[in-house]
Short mmCIF file of C-alpha atoms in Angstrom, two decimals:
data_model
loop_
_atom_site.label_atom_id
_atom_site.label_comp_id
_atom_site.label_asym_id
_atom_site.label_seq_id
_atom_site.Cartn_x
_atom_site.Cartn_y
_atom_site.Cartn_z
CA MET B 1 0.00 0.00 0.00
CA PRO B 2 1.13 3.44 -0.65
CA LEU B 3 3.23 5.07 2.05
CA PHE B 4 4.68 6.98 -0.76
CA PRO B 5 7.53 9.30 -0.04
CA ALA B 6 9.47 12.49 0.36
CA THR B 7 11.62 14.11 3.17
CA ILE B 8 12.03 13.76 6.95
CA ARG B 9 13.87 15.34 9.77
CA ILE B 10 17.02 13.26 9.72
CA LEU B 11 15.53 12.53 6.31
CA PRO B 12 12.58 10.36 7.38
CA GLY B 13 11.01 10.75 3.96
CA THR B 14 14.12 9.23 2.49
CA TRP B 15 13.25 6.15 4.45
CA LEU B 16 9.65 6.29 3.34
CA ALA B 17 10.88 6.57 -0.23
CA LEU B 18 13.15 3.60 0.35
CA LEU B 19 10.60 1.47 2.13
CA GLY B 20 7.57 2.36 0.04
CA LEU B 21 8.03 -0.68 -2.22
CA LEU B 22 9.61 -2.97 0.32
CA PRO B 23 6.50 -4.43 1.99
CA ALA B 24 6.19 -6.69 -1.04
CA PHE B 25 3.67 -8.88 0.66
CA LEU B 26 1.34 -5.94 0.03
CA LEU B 27 1.95 -6.33 -3.68
CA CYS B 28 1.84 -10.05 -3.92
CA ALA B 29 1.15 -13.32 -5.52
CA ALA B 30 -1.30 -15.04 -7.78
CA GLY B 31 -2.62 -18.29 -6.37
CA GLN B 32 -0.68 -20.66 -4.21
CA PRO B 33 3.06 -19.87 -4.14
CA GLN B 34 5.25 -22.11 -6.23
CA HIS B 35 8.06 -24.15 -4.77
CA ASP B 36 11.54 -25.20 -5.72
CA SER B 37 11.53 -28.84 -6.78
CA THR B 38 14.59 -29.41 -4.60
CA ALA B 39 12.64 -28.37 -1.50
CA PRO B 40 9.07 -29.70 -1.84
CA PRO B 41 6.36 -28.24 0.42
CA GLN B 42 5.61 -30.26 3.52
CA ALA B 43 2.49 -32.31 3.81
CA ALA B 44 -0.26 -31.00 6.03
CA GLY B 45 0.39 -32.00 9.61
CA SER B 46 4.12 -32.53 9.18
CA THR B 47 6.61 -30.71 11.35
CA PRO B 48 7.17 -27.26 9.81
CA GLY B 49 10.64 -26.79 11.32
CA PRO B 50 13.12 -29.12 9.62
CA VAL B 51 16.81 -28.86 10.36
CA ALA B 52 17.35 -26.78 7.22
CA ALA B 53 13.98 -25.28 6.29
CA THR B 54 13.73 -23.71 2.85
CA SER B 55 9.98 -23.25 2.35
CA LEU B 56 6.73 -22.58 4.18
CA SER B 57 4.62 -25.40 5.56
CA ALA B 58 1.28 -26.17 3.94
CA THR B 59 -0.60 -24.43 6.79
CA SER B 60 1.58 -21.32 6.69
CA ARG B 61 1.11 -21.24 2.94
CA ARG B 62 -2.68 -21.31 3.27
CA ALA B 63 -2.56 -18.51 5.84
CA TYR B 64 -0.33 -16.48 3.57
CA ALA B 65 -2.69 -17.00 0.64
CA GLU B 66 -5.52 -15.51 2.74
CA LEU B 67 -3.31 -12.60 3.74
CA LEU B 68 -2.62 -11.87 0.08
CA LYS B 69 -6.36 -11.44 -0.36
CA LEU B 70 -6.24 -8.95 2.56
CA ARG B 71 -8.32 -11.36 4.63
CA VAL B 72 -6.41 -10.79 7.86
CA GLU B 73 -8.60 -12.54 10.45
CA PRO B 74 -9.08 -15.71 8.34
CA ALA B 75 -5.28 -15.78 7.89
CA ARG B 76 -4.76 -15.52 11.66
CA ALA B 77 -7.30 -18.27 12.30
CA ILE B 78 -5.54 -20.66 9.91
CA LEU B 79 -2.13 -19.95 11.45
CA ARG B 80 -3.19 -20.10 15.12
CA ASP B 81 -2.99 -23.88 15.57
CA GLU B 82 0.38 -24.12 13.85
CA LEU B 83 1.87 -21.44 16.09
CA GLN B 84 0.59 -23.31 19.14
CA ARG B 85 2.02 -26.64 17.97
CA PHE B 86 5.28 -25.29 16.55
CA PRO B 87 5.95 -21.93 18.29
CA THR B 88 9.52 -21.66 16.96
CA SER B 89 8.72 -22.36 13.29
CA ALA B 90 10.45 -19.69 11.20
CA GLY B 91 7.85 -19.88 8.44
CA ALA B 92 4.90 -19.53 10.82
CA LEU B 93 6.56 -16.64 12.68
CA LEU B 94 7.27 -14.86 9.40
CA VAL B 95 3.69 -15.19 8.17
CA ALA B 96 2.37 -14.06 11.57
CA ASP B 97 4.54 -10.97 11.32
CA CYS B 98 3.34 -10.30 7.77
CA ILE B 99 -0.25 -10.40 9.05
CA ASP B 100 0.37 -7.92 11.88
CA PHE B 101 2.47 -5.63 9.72
CA THR B 102 0.02 -5.60 6.84
CA GLU B 103 -2.82 -4.66 9.16
CA LEU B 104 -0.76 -1.91 10.79
CA MET B 105 0.36 -0.36 7.52
CA VAL B 106 -2.97 -0.59 5.71
CA LEU B 107 -5.12 0.73 8.56
CA GLN B 108 -2.46 3.22 9.76
CA ASN B 109 -3.73 2.74 13.32
CA ALA B 110 -1.10 4.37 15.56
CA ALA B 111 -2.63 2.77 18.65
CA ARG B 112 -1.45 -0.63 17.37
CA TYR B 113 2.15 0.44 16.72
CA GLU B 114 3.75 -0.40 20.07
CA ALA B 115 2.07 -3.81 20.28
CA VAL B 116 3.24 -4.71 16.77
CA VAL B 117 6.84 -3.67 17.45
CA LEU B 118 6.82 -5.60 20.74
CA ALA B 119 5.52 -8.71 18.95
CA GLN B 120 8.28 -8.29 16.35
CA ASP B 121 10.91 -8.15 19.10
CA GLN B 122 9.48 -11.32 20.62
CA ARG B 123 9.52 -13.17 17.30
CA LEU B 124 13.10 -12.11 16.68
CA ALA B 125 14.10 -13.32 20.14
CA ILE B 126 12.45 -16.72 19.47
CA LEU B 127 14.26 -17.01 16.14
CA ASP B 128 17.58 -16.09 17.75
CA GLU B 129 17.16 -18.99 20.23
CA SER B 130 15.59 -21.43 17.79
CA GLY B 131 17.28 -24.70 16.95
CA GLU B 132 15.98 -24.46 13.41
CA ARG B 133 18.68 -23.92 10.81
CA GLY B 134 18.74 -23.06 7.15
CA PRO B 135 17.95 -20.09 4.94
CA LEU B 136 14.28 -19.70 5.92
CA ARG B 137 15.15 -18.90 9.54
CA GLU B 138 17.79 -16.36 8.51
CA TYR B 139 15.47 -14.85 5.93
CA ALA B 140 12.62 -14.58 8.45
CA ARG B 141 14.89 -12.67 10.84
CA ALA B 142 15.85 -10.18 8.13
CA GLU B 143 12.28 -9.74 6.85
CA ILE B 144 10.83 -9.16 10.32
CA ARG B 145 13.55 -6.63 11.06
CA LEU B 146 12.78 -4.89 7.77
CA HIS B 147 9.07 -4.76 8.64
CA GLN B 148 10.06 -3.22 11.95
CA ALA B 149 12.17 -0.58 10.19
CA ALA B 150 9.21 0.39 7.99
CA ALA B 151 6.88 0.60 10.99
CA GLN B 152 9.33 2.67 13.02
CA VAL B 153 9.88 5.18 10.23
CA THR B 154 6.16 5.43 9.44
CA TYR B 155 5.34 6.18 13.08
CA GLN B 156 8.15 8.75 13.42
CA HIS B 157 10.79 6.70 15.21
CA GLU B 158 13.34 7.47 12.53
CA VAL B 159 16.56 6.75 14.44
CA GLN B 160 15.36 3.29 15.50
CA GLY B 161 14.08 2.73 11.96
CA ALA B 162 17.45 3.61 10.44
CA TRP B 163 19.21 1.18 12.76
CA SER B 164 16.67 -1.58 12.06
CA LEU B 165 17.06 -1.04 8.32
CA ARG B 166 20.84 -1.30 8.63
CA GLN B 167 20.52 -4.58 10.54
CA ALA B 168 18.02 -6.00 8.04
CA TYR B 169 20.16 -5.03 5.06
CA GLN B 170 23.28 -6.64 6.53
CA GLN B 171 21.33 -9.80 7.37
CA LEU B 172 19.94 -10.00 3.83
CA GLN B 173 23.45 -9.64 2.40
CA ALA B 174 24.63 -12.46 4.65
CA VAL B 175 21.75 -14.77 3.67
CA ALA B 176 22.31 -14.12 -0.04
CA LYS B 177 26.04 -14.80 0.33
CA ARG B 178 25.63 -17.98 2.40
CA TYR B 179 22.68 -19.33 0.39
CA PRO B 180 23.12 -17.92 -3.14
CA ASP B 181 20.33 -20.13 -4.55
CA PHE B 182 17.76 -19.04 -1.95
CA MET B 183 15.68 -16.71 -4.11
CA PRO B 184 13.49 -15.02 -1.45
CA ALA B 185 16.58 -13.29 -0.04
CA ARG B 186 17.51 -12.06 -3.51
CA LYS B 187 13.99 -10.68 -3.92
CA THR B 188 14.18 -8.50 -0.81
CA LEU B 189 17.86 -7.62 -1.16
CA GLY B 190 17.20 -6.62 -4.77
CA MET B 191 14.41 -4.28 -3.71
CA CYS B 192 16.67 -2.69 -1.10
CA GLN B 193 19.55 -2.30 -3.52
CA PHE B 194 17.39 -0.78 -6.22
CA MET B 195 15.56 1.68 -4.00
CA ILE B 196 18.75 2.82 -2.26
CA GLY B 197 20.56 3.07 -5.57
CA SER B 198 17.82 5.22 -7.08
CA LEU B 199 17.83 7.83 -4.30
CA PRO B 200 19.18 11.26 -5.29
CA ALA B 201 22.85 12.12 -4.70
CA GLY B 202 21.99 14.42 -1.78
CA TYR B 203 21.17 11.38 0.36
CA HIS B 204 24.34 9.42 -0.37
CA TRP B 205 26.31 10.77 2.59
CA PHE B 206 23.58 9.59 4.95
CA LEU B 207 23.33 6.15 3.37
CA LYS B 208 27.12 5.81 3.39
CA LEU B 209 27.18 6.77 7.06
CA LEU B 210 24.78 3.91 7.78
CA GLY B 211 26.67 1.47 5.58
CA LEU B 212 23.84 1.00 3.06
CA PRO B 213 25.33 0.55 -0.41
CA GLY B 214 22.80 0.71 -3.20
CA SER B 215 23.04 -0.33 -6.82
CA VAL B 216 20.33 -0.07 -9.44
CA ALA B 217 22.07 -2.67 -11.61
CA ALA B 218 22.61 -5.17 -8.77
CA GLY B 219 19.07 -4.64 -7.52
CA LEU B 220 17.58 -5.33 -10.94
CA GLN B 221 19.74 -8.43 -11.36
CA ASN B 222 18.59 -9.87 -8.02
CA LEU B 223 14.94 -9.00 -8.67
CA ARG B 224 15.06 -10.67 -12.08
CA LEU B 225 16.65 -13.81 -10.64
CA ALA B 226 13.95 -13.96 -7.95
CA ALA B 227 11.23 -13.38 -10.55
CA GLN B 228 12.48 -16.12 -12.88
CA HIS B 229 12.99 -19.01 -10.42
CA PRO B 230 10.25 -20.85 -8.48
CA HIS B 231 10.03 -20.27 -4.70
CA ASP B 232 7.43 -19.35 -2.09
CA PHE B 233 7.65 -15.65 -2.82
CA GLN B 234 8.26 -15.68 -6.56
CA PRO B 235 4.98 -13.87 -7.43
CA GLU B 236 6.05 -11.00 -5.15
CA ALA B 237 9.29 -10.68 -7.07
CA ARG B 238 7.39 -10.68 -10.38
CA ILE B 239 5.08 -7.91 -9.24
CA VAL B 240 7.75 -5.71 -7.70
CA LEU B 241 9.92 -6.11 -10.81
CA ALA B 242 6.94 -5.16 -13.00
CA LEU B 243 6.25 -2.05 -10.87
CA VAL B 244 9.89 -1.01 -11.00
CA GLU B 245 10.03 -1.47 -14.77
CA GLU B 246 6.77 0.45 -15.28
CA THR B 247 7.82 3.33 -13.01
CA TYR B 248 11.44 3.70 -14.09
CA TYR B 249 11.68 2.03 -17.50
CA LYS B 250 8.30 2.89 -19.08
CA LYS B 251 7.26 -0.76 -19.51
CA ALA B 252 3.62 0.04 -18.94
CA GLU B 253 1.88 -2.61 -21.00
CA GLU B 254 3.70 -5.55 -19.41
CA SER B 255 2.84 -4.30 -15.92
CA ALA B 256 -0.81 -3.73 -16.84
CA GLN B 257 -1.05 -7.22 -18.31
CA LEU B 258 0.33 -8.79 -15.14
CA ALA B 259 -2.06 -6.82 -12.93
CA GLN B 260 -5.01 -7.84 -15.12
CA GLN B 261 -3.88 -11.47 -15.15
CA LEU B 262 -3.67 -11.64 -11.36
CA ALA B 263 -7.04 -9.97 -10.80
CA THR B 264 -8.69 -12.26 -13.38
CA GLN B 265 -7.19 -15.40 -11.83
CA GLN B 266 -8.37 -14.41 -8.34
CA PRO B 267 -11.45 -12.19 -8.47
CA ASP B 268 -11.84 -12.66 -4.68
CA ASN B 269 -8.41 -11.12 -4.04
CA LEU B 270 -8.75 -7.54 -2.79
CA LEU B 271 -5.02 -6.94 -3.03
CA PHE B 272 -4.96 -7.84 -6.71
CA SER B 273 -8.00 -5.61 -7.27
CA TYR B 274 -6.13 -2.79 -5.55
CA LEU B 275 -3.09 -3.43 -7.72
CA LEU B 276 -5.21 -3.38 -10.90
CA ILE B 277 -7.01 -0.15 -9.91
CA SER B 278 -3.72 1.53 -9.05
CA MET B 279 -1.99 0.38 -12.24
CA GLN B 280 -4.87 1.48 -14.49
CA LYS B 281 -4.97 4.84 -12.73
CA ARG B 282 -1.23 5.34 -13.23
CA LEU B 283 -1.63 4.48 -16.90
CA HIS B 284 -4.45 7.09 -17.21
CA HIS B 285 -7.08 4.43 -17.94
CA THR B 286 -9.79 6.03 -15.83
CA ASP B 287 -12.78 4.06 -17.11
CA GLN B 288 -11.02 0.72 -16.58
CA ALA B 289 -9.78 1.76 -13.13
CA LEU B 290 -13.27 2.76 -11.98
CA ALA B 291 -14.70 -0.50 -13.35
CA ALA B 292 -12.13 -2.45 -11.34
CA TYR B 293 -12.94 -0.38 -8.23
CA ARG B 294 -16.65 -1.14 -8.54
CA ARG B 295 -16.15 -4.89 -8.91
CA ARG B 296 -13.58 -5.21 -6.11
CA PRO B 297 -14.39 -7.97 -3.59
CA THR B 298 -16.06 -6.86 -0.36
CA GLY B 299 -17.61 -8.51 2.64
CA PRO B 300 -16.72 -10.07 6.01
CA GLY B 301 -13.10 -11.03 6.52
CA TYR B 302 -11.59 -8.41 4.20
CA LEU B 303 -9.38 -5.71 5.64
CA SER B 304 -10.73 -2.19 5.22
CA VAL B 305 -8.63 -0.24 2.69
CA PRO B 306 -9.78 3.40 2.92
CA TYR B 307 -7.20 4.54 0.37
CA LEU B 308 -9.26 2.83 -2.33
CA HIS B 309 -11.90 5.55 -1.86
CA HIS B 310 -9.25 8.25 -2.23
CA MET B 311 -8.16 6.73 -5.54
CA ALA B 312 -11.78 6.53 -6.67
CA ALA B 313 -12.25 10.20 -5.74
CA ASP B 314 -9.40 11.13 -8.08
CA LEU B 315 -10.85 9.05 -10.90
CA LEU B 316 -14.27 10.66 -10.50
CA LEU B 317 -12.65 14.09 -10.44
CA TYR B 318 -10.98 13.32 -13.79
CA GLN B 319 -14.41 12.54 -15.23
CA GLY B 320 -15.95 15.74 -13.90
CA GLN B 321 -18.21 13.86 -11.48
CA TYR B 322 -17.58 16.39 -8.74
CA GLY B 323 -20.36 15.38 -6.33
CA ALA B 324 -19.37 11.71 -6.45
CA SER B 325 -15.70 12.67 -5.98
CA LEU B 326 -16.62 14.71 -2.91
CA ARG B 327 -18.46 11.77 -1.36
CA ALA B 328 -15.61 9.33 -2.04
CA ASN B 329 -12.99 11.57 -0.42
CA GLN B 330 -15.27 12.28 2.54
CA GLN B 331 -15.61 8.52 3.03
CA PHE B 332 -11.82 8.17 2.86
CA LEU B 333 -11.32 10.79 5.56
CA ARG B 334 -14.00 9.23 7.80
CA GLU B 335 -12.44 5.77 7.64
CA TYR B 336 -8.73 6.54 7.38
CA GLN B 337 -6.68 6.68 10.60
CA GLY B 338 -3.33 7.73 9.15
CA ALA B 339 -1.58 11.09 8.74
CA HIS B 340 -0.67 10.85 5.04
CA TYR B 341 -2.88 11.96 2.13
CA ARG B 342 -5.12 14.09 4.35
CA LYS B 343 -3.91 17.33 2.84
CA ASP B 344 -4.21 15.87 -0.64
CA ALA B 345 -7.78 14.76 0.10
CA ALA B 346 -8.66 18.25 1.35
CA PHE B 347 -7.15 19.76 -1.81
CA LYS B 348 -9.19 17.41 -4.02
CA LEU B 349 -12.32 18.30 -2.02
CA TYR B 350 -11.50 21.93 -2.68
CA LEU B 351 -11.14 21.28 -6.41
CA ALA B 352 -14.43 19.40 -6.62
CA ALA B 353 -16.34 22.17 -4.84
CA TRP B 354 -14.52 25.00 -6.65
CA LEU B 355 -15.07 23.50 -10.10
CA SER B 356 -18.74 23.04 -9.18
CA GLY B 357 -18.99 26.76 -8.45
CA GLU B 358 -19.49 26.29 -4.69
CA THR B 359 -17.14 29.07 -3.60
CA ALA B 360 -17.86 29.10 0.15
CA THR B 361 -17.66 25.33 0.46
CA ALA B 362 -14.44 25.31 -1.55
CA GLU B 363 -12.87 27.84 0.81
CA SER B 364 -13.72 25.70 3.84
CA TYR B 365 -11.95 22.75 2.21
CA ARG B 366 -8.97 24.98 1.37
CA GLN B 367 -8.63 25.85 5.06
CA GLN B 368 -8.82 22.14 5.88
CA ILE B 369 -5.54 21.60 4.01
CA ALA B 370 -3.64 23.31 6.82
CA ALA B 371 -5.68 21.74 9.62
CA GLY B 372 -4.03 18.31 9.83
CA GLY B 373 -1.85 15.66 8.30
CA ARG B 374 1.84 15.67 7.35
CA THR B 375 3.79 16.73 4.27
CA ILE B 376 5.93 13.60 3.80
CA VAL B 377 4.30 12.37 0.60
CA GLU B 378 4.62 14.59 -2.45
CA GLU B 379 0.87 14.94 -2.97
CA ASP B 380 0.50 16.41 0.54
CA ALA B 381 3.47 18.71 -0.01
CA TYR B 382 1.85 19.96 -3.24
CA ALA B 383 -1.42 20.64 -1.42
CA GLN B 384 0.35 22.53 1.36
CA ARG B 385 2.29 24.61 -1.15
CA PHE B 386 -0.98 25.50 -2.90
CA TYR B 387 -2.45 26.59 0.43
CA GLU B 388 0.55 28.70 1.40
CA GLY B 389 1.10 30.17 -2.07
CA LYS B 390 -2.34 31.80 -2.22
CA ILE B 391 -2.01 32.12 -6.01
CA PRO B 392 -5.38 31.55 -7.66
CA LEU B 393 -5.68 28.53 -9.95
CA SER B 394 -6.85 28.79 -13.52
CA ARG B 395 -10.11 26.88 -13.97
CA THR B 396 -9.27 26.10 -17.59
CA LEU B 397 -5.79 24.76 -16.82
CA THR B 398 -7.09 22.83 -13.82
CA ARG B 399 -9.80 21.13 -15.89
CA ALA B 400 -7.26 20.31 -18.58
CA ARG B 401 -4.85 18.87 -16.00
CA LEU B 402 -7.54 16.61 -14.58
CA GLN B 403 -8.60 15.48 -18.05
CA ILE B 404 -5.00 14.63 -18.93
CA ASP B 405 -4.51 12.75 -15.65
CA GLY B 406 -7.60 10.76 -16.57
CA GLY B 407 -6.41 9.99 -20.09
CA TYR B 408 -8.97 12.23 -21.80
CA TYR B 409 -6.42 13.88 -24.06
CA ARG B 410 -8.66 15.15 -26.85
CA ALA B 411 -11.02 16.68 -24.31
CA ALA B 412 -8.05 18.39 -22.66
CA LEU B 413 -6.89 19.93 -25.95
CA SER B 414 -10.43 21.14 -26.54
CA THR B 415 -10.47 22.67 -23.05
CA LEU B 416 -7.15 24.44 -23.74
CA HIS B 417 -8.29 25.79 -27.13
CA GLY B 418 -8.42 29.56 -27.10
CA LEU B 419 -6.96 29.88 -23.59
CA PRO B 420 -6.19 33.60 -23.10
CA ALA B 421 -2.70 34.73 -22.11
CA SER B 422 -2.11 34.96 -18.37
CA ALA B 423 -0.06 37.44 -16.39
CA LEU B 424 1.01 34.67 -14.00
CA LEU B 425 4.31 32.94 -14.77
CA ARG B 426 2.98 29.65 -13.39
CA ASP B 427 0.09 29.67 -15.86
CA ARG B 428 2.38 30.61 -18.76
CA LEU B 429 4.53 27.57 -17.94
CA GLU B 430 1.68 25.20 -17.28
CA GLU B 431 -0.15 25.89 -20.54
CA PRO B 432 2.53 24.51 -22.93
CA TYR B 433 3.30 21.70 -20.49
CA ARG B 434 -0.34 20.55 -20.48
CA ARG B 435 -0.47 20.69 -24.26
CA ALA B 436 2.70 18.60 -24.42
CA ARG B 437 1.23 15.99 -22.08
CA ALA B 438 -1.97 15.80 -24.11
CA TYR B 439 -0.13 15.41 -27.42
CA HIS B 440 2.19 12.85 -25.84
CA GLY B 441 -0.79 10.83 -24.67
CA LEU B 442 -2.24 10.90 -28.19
CA GLY B 443 1.04 9.73 -29.69
CA ARG B 444 1.58 13.02 -31.55
CA LEU B 445 5.21 13.14 -30.52
CA ASP B 446 6.44 16.00 -32.71
CA SER B 447 3.86 18.30 -31.16
CA ALA B 448 4.72 16.98 -27.71
CA ARG B 449 8.42 17.76 -28.23
CA LEU B 450 7.58 21.26 -29.42
CA PHE B 451 5.64 22.11 -26.26
CA TYR B 452 8.01 20.32 -23.87
CA THR B 453 10.94 22.35 -25.22
CA ARG B 454 8.85 25.52 -25.06
CA THR B 455 8.13 24.82 -21.39
CA ILE B 456 11.82 24.29 -20.64
CA ALA B 457 12.84 27.46 -22.49
CA LEU B 458 10.29 29.61 -20.67
CA ALA B 459 11.05 28.25 -17.19
CA GLY B 460 14.63 29.33 -16.60
CA LYS B 461 15.43 28.59 -12.95
CA THR B 462 11.89 28.80 -11.58
CA SER B 463 10.86 26.34 -8.88
CA TYR B 464 7.75 24.99 -10.60
CA TYR B 465 7.73 21.32 -11.56
CA PHE B 466 6.66 21.79 -15.19
CA ALA B 467 10.14 22.22 -16.69
CA PRO B 468 11.83 19.35 -14.79
CA GLN B 469 8.99 17.05 -15.78
CA ALA B 470 9.21 18.27 -19.37
CA ALA B 471 12.96 17.56 -19.34
CA LEU B 472 12.36 14.06 -17.98
CA GLN B 473 9.81 13.31 -20.70
CA MET B 474 12.11 14.71 -23.39
CA GLY B 475 14.83 12.44 -22.07
CA TYR B 476 12.56 9.42 -22.48
CA LEU B 477 11.57 10.49 -26.01
CA CYS B 478 15.19 11.00 -27.06
CA GLN B 479 16.16 7.68 -25.53
CA ALA B 480 13.40 5.91 -27.47
CA ASP B 481 14.67 7.55 -30.69
CA GLY B 482 18.24 6.46 -30.04
CA GLN B 483 19.41 10.05 -29.41
CA LEU B 484 21.32 9.01 -26.31
CA ASN B 485 23.50 12.12 -25.93
CA MET B 486 20.39 14.32 -26.01
CA ALA B 487 18.63 11.97 -23.60
CA ARG B 488 21.55 12.29 -21.20
CA LEU B 489 21.41 16.08 -21.37
CA TYR B 490 17.68 16.17 -20.64
CA PHE B 491 17.87 13.69 -17.75
CA GLN B 492 20.69 15.73 -16.25
CA LYS B 493 18.65 18.92 -16.71
CA ALA B 494 15.84 17.31 -14.70
CA LEU B 495 18.33 16.42 -11.95
CA ASP B 496 19.81 19.93 -11.92
CA SER B 497 16.43 21.63 -11.48
CA PRO B 498 15.75 23.75 -8.38
CA LYS B 499 13.68 22.23 -5.59
CA HIS B 500 10.03 21.65 -6.53
CA GLU B 501 7.07 19.64 -5.24
CA TYR B 502 7.97 16.44 -7.11
CA LYS B 503 11.75 16.68 -7.04
CA ASN B 504 12.37 13.44 -5.12
CA SER B 505 10.44 11.24 -7.53
CA THR B 506 11.59 13.18 -10.62
CA ASP B 507 15.24 12.95 -9.57
CA ALA B 508 14.94 9.24 -8.81
CA LYS B 509 13.54 8.53 -12.28
CA ALA B 510 16.16 10.69 -13.98
CA LYS B 511 18.95 9.03 -12.01
CA VAL B 512 17.78 5.53 -12.93
CA ALA B 513 17.39 6.56 -16.57
CA LEU B 514 20.93 7.98 -16.66
CA ALA B 515 22.32 4.82 -15.09
CA GLY B 516 20.69 2.79 -17.87
CA LEU B 517 22.41 4.75 -20.66
CA PRO B 518 25.75 3.59 -22.10
CA ALA B 519 28.74 5.23 -20.45
CA THR B 520 29.80 6.85 -23.72
CA GLN B 521 28.06 7.56 -27.00
CA LEU B 522 29.92 7.86 -30.28
CA ARG B 523 29.33 11.10 -32.11
#
């Protein structure tokens, strides 16, 4: 689930950025996990703690399958007897921790934090004293410690979280070195390596201080190995690899196909429905995303996922269904217990009311932006900057932006037609940028290049995000055309941009793109 990222005091947002993809069990598998033929799954009722365990027991596997559907209480019920019979089983302890951690991170219930961390400490102590040997025990220790790091950072215990992350990373390195064919360790180590390696250069001193070496290339290699070979957690590796490739390498269609495949195979899986909705939204397929939202599984046993309503509110806003968008975001705020996305929700409530012509109501939602929540995630930071800036938005540009976000490119160009010149620099930059995005979405790439370069030329050293994003997109277009020197220049221009609302994510994408280019290009 999205924790998704930006900056903290001793850089807590760095850790959120790093850990946002790491709870892979929240982005998981289709069907029953597969198993290495050299380590067959145990029969039901057999002892789940062999001398050198390499896979989950049948009972732990069934519990994990329920967890992947976000059916937390049924998962706990399945696992309860096994934990009573085999209290030191590494596989059972790992799945139990996944259940607690998933619930904590999805519900964002701060009242549960201390109990979850205490339970993690107890599981780690049991594993430290356990007579069980083999890669599964060592992997379970590293995974539980990593879960603890994510929880500690999320609930503002950044120093403890940094130390826990360091311990987990070192343990993962040790497991991968001692058991090079144990693919689950490569899956998690690969995620760590990639996410650390993609962080902007300004964070490197901090990561070096903690002894956390990152490498985009090594991370991708480990993720691909874990995605290609059968093991309990192979589907996780496939999904995380697909998300990484869609986000950083523009492999959108492959990722969308995987999300659709998983949701089709398991229509009762709420997690796969979430993944499909999120992927379709990111690909600007609003109609398909809303259809997936409306057919998501519901009922007793499923974990509540309030963020789904926030996503739906965005989708409805793109379609101009302002009343329905208001209701969806209000439901999100009623049900959600966390601190993230509150400012973003208030901003979207403002937009829905303002675009409906309800001026007084819109102003009350604008004031709500400053009333609560944090500015760790970029969407919240954008909302707070809007509130503090007090610069009026253009209704025409705002409608066009929402239409483009929704994939309604022709409608956006129609909205922008005849837009009068503005005295505001922000509007003069946004107008060509929106046109570029619309043309890009329609595949009219020459027109897109024209307006991207116009945006960059007009921007100079301003702190708006339009020019850095235009530079990033130009880099991708040049890369696709084989103009690698030009691509390098544009990616570097995105990195060199002044601070803006989306700098962390823009810089990460530009850095990964640069790392993927050949070291030299013949002229």
